[in-house]
XYZ file of C-alpha atoms in Angstrom:
323
model
C 82.779 88.494 112.578
C 85.539 87.349 110.240
C 84.732 87.456 106.549
C 85.357 83.750 106.069
C 82.918 82.944 108.896
C 80.301 85.244 107.412
C 80.632 83.527 104.031
C 80.601 80.020 105.482
C 77.430 80.688 107.484
C 75.484 82.090 104.526
C 76.918 80.517 101.368
C 74.321 77.753 101.045
C 71.537 80.249 101.555
C 72.906 82.566 98.856
C 73.216 79.691 96.411
C 69.602 78.836 97.080
C 68.662 82.443 96.347
C 70.578 82.254 93.066
C 68.448 79.265 92.089
C 65.324 81.174 93.036
C 66.252 84.095 90.799
C 67.241 81.896 87.868
C 64.272 79.490 87.935
C 61.586 82.067 88.698
C 59.377 79.624 90.654
C 58.905 81.600 93.865
C 55.825 83.505 94.955
C 55.996 87.313 95.230
C 56.202 87.145 99.026
C 59.032 84.631 98.906
C 60.889 86.909 96.508
C 60.311 89.879 98.792
C 61.523 87.980 101.869
C 64.623 86.796 100.024
C 65.305 90.316 98.728
C 65.099 91.753 102.257
C 67.408 89.015 103.527
C 69.980 89.604 100.779
C 69.954 93.393 101.211
C 70.445 92.916 104.957
C 73.501 90.738 104.282
C 74.687 93.280 101.710
C 74.465 96.098 104.255
C 76.466 94.035 106.736
C 79.075 93.224 104.113
C 79.350 96.852 102.956
C 79.957 97.905 106.540
C 82.562 95.296 107.461
C 84.077 94.251 104.111
C 83.530 97.211 101.754
C 86.242 96.219 99.246
C 85.633 92.491 99.312
C 84.408 90.446 96.373
C 81.597 89.093 98.535
C 80.169 92.618 98.736
C 80.131 92.843 94.952
C 78.534 89.407 94.732
C 75.759 90.337 97.161
C 75.176 93.627 95.356
C 74.656 91.747 92.081
C 72.373 89.219 93.768
C 70.295 91.996 95.331
C 70.035 93.718 91.928
C 68.799 90.487 90.364
C 66.084 90.160 93.004
C 65.132 93.795 92.543
C 64.632 93.225 88.839
C 62.546 90.106 89.400
C 60.301 91.782 91.955
C 59.511 94.852 89.893
C 59.118 92.844 86.718
C 56.438 90.699 88.367
C 54.793 93.205 90.700
C 51.383 92.698 89.090
C 50.051 89.660 90.872
C 47.596 87.231 89.342
C 44.463 85.856 90.908
C 46.385 82.616 91.298
C 48.167 84.384 94.175
C 45.181 83.474 96.355
C 45.569 79.815 95.451
C 49.332 79.715 95.919
C 48.988 81.382 99.322
C 47.047 78.409 100.665
C 48.737 75.659 98.662
C 52.385 76.782 98.755
C 53.097 79.688 101.088
C 51.312 78.461 104.211
C 52.806 74.934 103.985
C 56.289 76.405 103.471
C 55.868 78.836 106.355
C 54.602 76.045 108.601
C 57.697 74.001 107.744
C 59.890 76.943 108.698
C 57.874 77.356 111.907
C 57.738 73.663 112.804
C 59.687 74.206 116.021
C 57.336 76.991 117.092
C 54.368 74.749 116.285
C 55.792 71.966 118.432
C 56.415 74.374 121.308
C 52.868 75.735 121.037
C 51.430 72.209 121.003
C 53.457 71.123 124.038
C 52.485 74.263 125.961
C 48.841 73.597 125.243
C 49.030 69.931 126.236
C 50.802 70.778 129.501
C 48.256 73.485 130.306
C 45.376 71.066 129.591
C 46.930 68.625 132.051
C 47.175 71.442 134.613
C 43.485 72.168 134.113
C 42.557 68.492 134.452
C 44.538 67.975 137.665
C 43.346 71.261 139.188
C 39.682 70.499 138.503
C 40.027 66.921 139.691
C 41.573 67.978 142.999
C 39.216 70.918 143.482
C 35.738 70.607 141.877
C 35.220 74.338 142.453
C 38.215 75.202 140.275
C 35.951 75.422 137.198
C 34.150 78.382 138.757
C 37.427 80.275 138.900
C 38.206 79.505 135.243
C 34.772 79.403 133.596
C 32.821 81.713 135.892
C 29.951 81.041 138.283
C 27.237 81.854 135.746
C 28.503 79.332 133.210
C 29.016 76.581 135.778
C 25.562 77.130 137.309
C 23.986 77.049 133.854
C 25.795 73.796 133.027
C 24.707 72.211 136.323
C 21.107 73.173 135.591
C 21.354 71.657 132.105
C 22.749 68.446 133.581
C 19.859 68.269 136.057
C 17.398 68.750 133.184
C 18.976 65.895 131.236
C 20.337 68.171 128.500
C 24.004 68.679 129.450
C 24.965 70.020 126.002
C 22.093 72.531 125.853
C 24.642 75.361 125.892
C 25.143 74.718 122.181
C 21.511 75.408 121.218
C 20.670 78.448 123.326
C 20.591 80.865 120.378
C 19.774 80.875 116.649
C 22.331 79.084 114.477
C 23.307 82.036 112.289
C 23.772 84.398 115.230
C 25.723 81.745 117.125
C 27.949 81.140 114.094
C 28.779 84.834 113.797
C 29.456 85.256 117.517
C 31.560 82.117 117.941
C 33.615 82.608 114.790
C 34.318 86.250 115.625
C 35.362 85.356 119.168
C 37.627 82.515 118.036
C 39.354 84.683 115.442
C 39.830 87.326 118.133
C 41.446 84.719 120.413
C 43.799 83.631 117.628
C 44.892 87.183 116.872
C 45.355 87.777 120.599
C 47.655 84.756 120.786
C 49.574 86.159 117.824
C 49.640 89.788 118.985
C 50.908 88.700 122.395
C 54.159 87.942 120.608
C 54.740 91.696 120.585
C 55.479 91.263 124.294
C 57.853 88.368 123.540
C 56.960 84.716 123.000
C 56.452 84.271 126.758
C 53.282 86.377 126.539
C 51.947 84.087 123.821
C 52.795 81.139 126.049
C 50.662 82.677 128.800
C 47.687 82.987 126.428
C 48.125 79.330 125.463
C 48.290 78.426 129.152
C 44.978 80.171 129.840
C 43.163 78.447 126.984
C 44.619 75.037 127.749
C 43.674 75.184 131.430
C 40.156 76.210 130.439
C 39.797 73.222 128.095
C 41.161 70.795 130.684
C 38.933 72.091 133.464
C 35.860 72.165 131.183
C 36.306 68.576 130.043
C 37.034 67.317 133.573
C 33.967 69.141 134.946
C 31.706 67.012 132.757
C 33.711 63.862 133.499
C 33.074 64.399 137.217
C 29.348 64.311 136.450
C 29.556 61.050 134.508
C 29.426 62.735 131.105
C 32.951 62.162 129.799
C 31.976 60.402 126.563
C 29.002 62.610 125.746
C 30.956 65.806 126.406
C 33.997 64.552 124.461
C 32.034 63.746 121.304
C 30.210 67.072 121.524
C 33.150 69.327 122.412
C 35.654 67.832 119.990
C 33.163 67.767 117.144
C 34.068 71.402 116.559
C 36.992 71.586 118.983
C 39.325 69.520 116.798
C 39.525 72.361 114.282
C 39.072 75.149 116.794
C 41.742 74.047 119.276
C 44.142 73.120 116.481
C 43.753 76.598 115.003
C 44.487 78.171 118.388
C 47.658 76.075 118.667
C 48.709 77.193 115.173
C 47.990 80.819 116.114
C 50.141 80.292 119.186
C 52.967 79.186 116.891
C 52.501 82.471 114.987
C 52.890 84.489 118.187
C 55.939 82.487 119.242
C 57.495 83.033 115.807
C 57.079 86.791 116.167
C 58.258 86.835 119.779
C 61.311 84.720 119.008
C 62.212 87.092 116.200
C 62.514 89.798 118.836
C 64.221 87.677 121.492
C 66.591 85.672 119.301
C 67.698 87.766 116.294
C 70.714 85.593 115.525
C 73.005 87.229 112.945
C 70.310 89.749 111.927
C 69.566 93.085 113.498
C 66.873 92.843 116.171
C 64.496 95.068 114.215
C 64.886 93.112 110.982
C 64.528 89.777 112.784
C 61.372 91.035 114.490
C 59.868 92.256 111.210
C 60.684 88.950 109.569
C 59.101 86.973 112.412
C 56.058 89.265 112.477
C 55.438 88.833 108.745
C 55.761 85.072 109.013
C 53.484 84.967 112.054
C 50.858 87.186 110.411
C 50.609 84.845 107.444
C 50.256 81.869 109.765
C 47.433 83.439 111.751
C 45.616 84.583 108.603
C 45.813 80.982 107.463
C 43.768 79.899 110.509
C 40.726 82.025 109.630
C 39.067 79.343 107.423
C 39.561 76.807 110.219
C 37.749 79.030 112.690
C 34.951 79.613 110.189
C 34.517 75.865 109.694
C 34.742 75.195 113.439
C 32.138 77.909 114.061
C 29.850 76.356 111.455
C 30.139 72.898 113.033
C 29.569 74.247 116.543
C 26.564 76.342 115.511
C 24.811 73.985 113.095
C 25.933 70.459 114.049
C 27.068 70.239 117.696
C 23.577 71.153 118.905
C 22.212 67.966 117.337
C 23.019 65.607 120.176
C 20.810 62.988 118.516
C 23.504 62.341 115.916
C 25.011 58.886 116.273
C 28.485 58.443 117.705
C 29.606 57.122 114.316
C 28.710 60.427 112.635
C 30.385 62.486 115.347
C 33.536 60.386 115.382
C 33.728 60.559 111.574
C 33.676 64.356 111.657
C 36.274 64.427 114.443
C 38.519 61.971 112.581
C 38.246 63.834 109.263
C 39.054 67.118 111.019
C 42.094 65.578 112.735
C 43.355 64.029 109.482
C 43.040 67.371 107.690
C 44.954 69.209 110.423
C 47.772 66.671 110.503
C 48.042 66.582 106.718
C 47.873 70.312 106.053
C 50.069 71.527 108.910
C 52.549 68.646 109.244
C 52.579 66.230 106.298
C 52.134 68.711 103.439
C 54.838 71.115 104.719
C 57.216 68.161 104.980
C 56.393 66.968 101.459
C 56.764 70.470 100.019
C 60.127 70.939 101.664
C 61.309 67.446 100.705
C 60.368 67.990 97.050
C 62.011 71.405 97.026
C 65.207 69.976 98.528
C 65.209 67.186 95.928
C 64.816 69.673 93.068
C 67.614 71.840 94.466
C 69.917 68.833 94.727
C 69.241 67.956 91.090
C 70.080 71.509 90.020
């Protein structure tokens, strides 16, 4: 790569890093990520342009980051707050393309599940298992189609469901180790299962009742799985598409970003598990109550994972332009 091309591709980024060092408004993890990025560029410059002024510039910039990091290495308790209020929204803005891909994969797989179950009513046995389908049919015959949600004590159910959902999210993320296509396969499995499950009840005249029950907790649960899928895609894409970085560095960068994303879904799974264990079983709740919970859950997801990241990035861009 010619030196002028290297400079042109990265100049805006380096200027942004200069602002970060001077203003001191970044979180420790943001500083660390920027420091790694700068040192990677410095290594490239030292290799290809050892006597260039740009190498000296990057060396000074890396030294400035080094000083900032080690000056502030003792983190405050506010780090916990900033992780949820600043880091996750910023990471989700950076991963907005991966989030969109994960969402589209899930929607397509749900449609596959719906069509497959509609064309073949026995398809649900292949996806959900004979035992589960037979149990659901028995519950429908007994007039309690949603009895699956009250077949064990609430606290035990909460622990089991939350643990399983977190395991699914980390599986979607860890699949990125085998490239983003592996994560896509995990999303495909879960989406087909949801589509077939919902259509199974629709075929028995229980579309509305099953929808209000399933999505009472499923709004948070499914959304968190989609976000975890974005984390796996981010890590897998780091390996597949390193860009100007080394493949190893790009993978490490994508893995760190994906890990933070998936950790950010844990509270969602805990809340979804609580709703499923303590609220979904109460089929006597009015539709107004159920729809209110579903709507509030959907509004929170859209705001926290789409609107807030946009606002954070927009405000940051405005401040940078003023500087």
